[in-house]
Amino acid sequence: LGMPVALITTGLAKREKRNALASSSVKVRALDVVASYKILVALVVIPIYDLLLSALLAYFLHLGVLGLLLLLFFGVPGVFLIGIRACDLSVRCLLRCRATFLFHGCLPTAGLLQKVLVEKRTKLQERVQNFVEDAKLLITAEALQEEADNQSIEIDRKMTLLEGDGVVPAAGSSLNSPLLDKPQDDQDASWCVIS
């Protein structure tokens, strides 16, 4: 049902690809041109194709104008939608059937394929485990060193603040004198007397 649209979009996209490759020294495969041109062409061709199919069906089935409108807006687009869904599901089904046939339908190849898959899986597991161990060592060593550096910087910053406030003696001073001076007269200390 969608074959004419596919043929038209593919043919016009190939022609546009040739033009794009000829006019540009940068493009290598021009797949972006092909994809965008297919979309542009399909946006024009699909409604025309829908109208053509609806008109043909309405004419041959003697449905009249109302039948033409129903086919145009609901009938043919519905068939297109069902066809697209069936195509998507059939591809998945084909892949499952192929896998089932290879592993269960053809016993000689199933054994060989199973051995190859087990070997590949074992090698892949070893590679992943080695990678994780290497990454763990790198991350652990770097993370520990960075954390130690950050803690040392933070401790130095806090000690500098405490020394500036007089809470902690400066480096190199003795602890013979008190850290905080006592008030000289009793009037300064009257606020802490409890009566």
XYZ file of C-alpha atoms in Angstrom:
195
model
C 0.000 0.000 0.000
C 2.828 2.421 0.795
C 5.130 1.221 -1.979
C 4.415 4.124 -4.379
C 5.185 6.672 -1.660
C 8.395 4.827 -0.761
C 9.507 4.670 -4.392
C 8.820 8.351 -5.006
C 10.526 9.561 -1.796
C 13.553 7.303 -2.281
C 13.992 8.280 -5.922
C 13.735 12.006 -5.281
C 15.982 11.761 -2.191
C 18.692 9.965 -4.209
C 18.568 12.704 -6.831
C 18.854 15.374 -4.125
C 21.762 13.460 -2.564
C 23.655 13.502 -5.868
C 23.065 17.251 -6.175
C 24.194 17.865 -2.585
C 27.363 15.787 -2.989
C 28.210 17.516 -6.264
C 27.720 21.017 -4.861
C 29.533 20.518 -1.541
C 33.141 19.643 -0.804
C 32.341 18.980 2.863
C 29.594 16.359 2.602
C 30.756 12.760 2.594
C 27.545 10.702 2.514
C 24.830 13.391 2.687
C 22.552 11.242 4.822
C 21.101 14.333 6.486
C 20.026 15.613 3.075
C 18.424 12.263 2.228
C 16.488 12.072 5.506
C 15.234 15.647 5.446
C 14.286 15.450 1.759
C 12.368 12.205 2.310
C 10.366 13.910 5.045
C 9.634 16.944 2.887
C 8.565 14.838 -0.080
C 6.446 12.536 2.095
C 4.622 15.534 3.587
C 3.460 16.406 0.079
C 3.040 12.961 -1.478
C 1.135 11.164 1.306
C -1.910 13.498 1.352
C -2.081 13.395 -2.462
C -1.820 9.604 -2.408
C -4.487 9.469 0.318
C -6.811 11.612 -1.804
C -6.167 9.468 -4.873
C -6.889 6.193 -3.044
C -9.997 7.633 -1.392
C -11.328 8.927 -4.710
C -10.715 5.584 -6.428
C -12.416 3.631 -3.637
C -15.362 6.027 -3.484
C -15.780 5.850 -7.273
C -15.627 2.058 -7.555
C -17.767 1.454 -4.472
C -20.295 4.191 -5.421
C -20.010 5.886 -2.019
C -20.537 9.485 -3.079
C -19.066 12.632 -1.538
C -19.755 11.635 2.078
C -18.051 8.285 1.513
C -15.119 10.072 -0.122
C -14.721 12.362 2.911
C -14.971 9.463 5.370
C -12.402 7.484 3.403
C -10.152 10.539 3.036
C -10.059 11.419 6.729
C -10.613 8.060 8.458
C -10.531 5.046 6.126
C -7.235 5.324 4.259
C -5.280 6.899 7.175
C -6.588 4.099 9.418
C -5.376 1.470 6.952
C -1.996 3.264 6.763
C -1.749 3.228 10.564
C -2.624 -0.464 10.789
C -0.083 -1.242 8.061
C 2.681 0.675 9.846
C 1.941 -1.081 13.149
C 1.829 -4.478 11.431
C 5.157 -3.788 9.748
C 6.787 -2.779 13.048
C 5.447 -5.840 14.832
C 6.395 -8.166 11.979
C 10.032 -7.029 12.130
C 10.161 -7.814 15.854
C 8.440 -11.139 15.248
C 10.885 -11.970 12.440
C 13.860 -11.326 14.709
C 12.388 -13.522 17.451
C 11.586 -16.311 14.981
C 15.086 -16.124 13.548
C 16.647 -16.401 16.991
C 14.355 -19.270 17.901
C 15.140 -21.084 14.678
C 18.891 -20.659 15.135
C 18.890 -21.957 18.703
C 16.131 -24.523 18.716
C 15.212 -25.345 15.147
C 18.688 -26.188 13.939
C 20.348 -28.240 16.666
C 23.849 -28.522 15.120
C 24.223 -24.759 14.811
C 22.531 -24.161 18.153
C 25.319 -25.943 20.023
C 28.035 -24.051 18.167
C 26.346 -20.696 18.604
C 25.744 -21.366 22.275
C 29.442 -22.177 22.819
C 30.489 -19.022 20.987
C 28.068 -16.911 23.008
C 29.246 -18.416 26.296
C 32.888 -17.742 25.357
C 32.102 -14.151 24.352
C 30.130 -13.620 27.539
C 32.977 -14.979 29.689
C 35.543 -12.735 27.948
C 33.250 -9.750 28.297
C 32.740 -10.441 32.010
C 36.525 -10.609 32.527
C 37.053 -7.357 30.642
C 34.330 -5.584 32.625
C 35.701 -6.874 35.942
C 39.237 -5.746 35.021
C 37.933 -2.340 33.984
C 35.996 -1.948 37.243
C 39.051 -2.887 39.306
C 41.285 -0.450 37.400
C 38.712 2.313 37.650
C 38.177 1.635 41.350
C 41.896 1.977 42.040
C 42.138 5.202 40.064
C 39.042 6.705 41.571
C 39.900 5.610 45.104
C 43.472 6.932 45.057
C 42.502 10.216 43.431
C 39.436 10.669 45.620
C 41.342 9.991 48.836
C 44.129 12.415 47.936
C 41.662 15.115 46.925
C 39.645 14.633 50.110
C 42.795 14.854 52.246
C 43.874 18.045 50.460
C 40.431 19.611 50.922
C 40.393 18.726 54.634
C 43.880 20.171 55.141
C 42.895 23.436 53.449
C 39.709 23.663 55.531
C 41.594 23.005 58.800
C 44.207 25.657 57.963
C 41.459 28.181 57.171
C 39.597 27.513 60.435
C 42.807 27.648 62.495
C 43.682 31.007 60.956
C 40.251 32.354 61.899
C 40.540 31.031 65.459
C 44.043 32.493 65.867
C 42.795 35.856 64.613
C 39.972 35.830 67.197
C 42.416 34.918 69.982
C 40.693 31.615 70.783
C 43.723 29.554 69.848
C 47.302 30.725 70.454
C 49.279 31.599 67.375
C 51.778 29.069 66.117
C 55.015 29.213 68.129
C 53.547 30.892 71.257
C 53.475 29.194 74.647
C 50.422 28.277 76.709
C 51.730 29.938 79.919
C 49.385 32.919 79.546
C 45.611 32.461 79.503
C 43.943 32.432 76.104
C 41.315 35.047 77.034
C 42.177 37.986 79.258
C 40.285 38.398 82.538
C 38.612 41.725 83.143
C 40.817 44.113 85.168
C 38.222 45.639 87.442
C 35.193 44.212 89.171
C 32.797 46.539 87.388
C 33.421 44.750 84.083
C 32.606 41.440 85.707
C 29.424 42.644 87.455
C 27.241 41.381 84.729
C 28.012 37.778 85.680
C 27.345 38.109 89.435
C 24.270 36.270 90.584
C 22.467 37.762 93.553
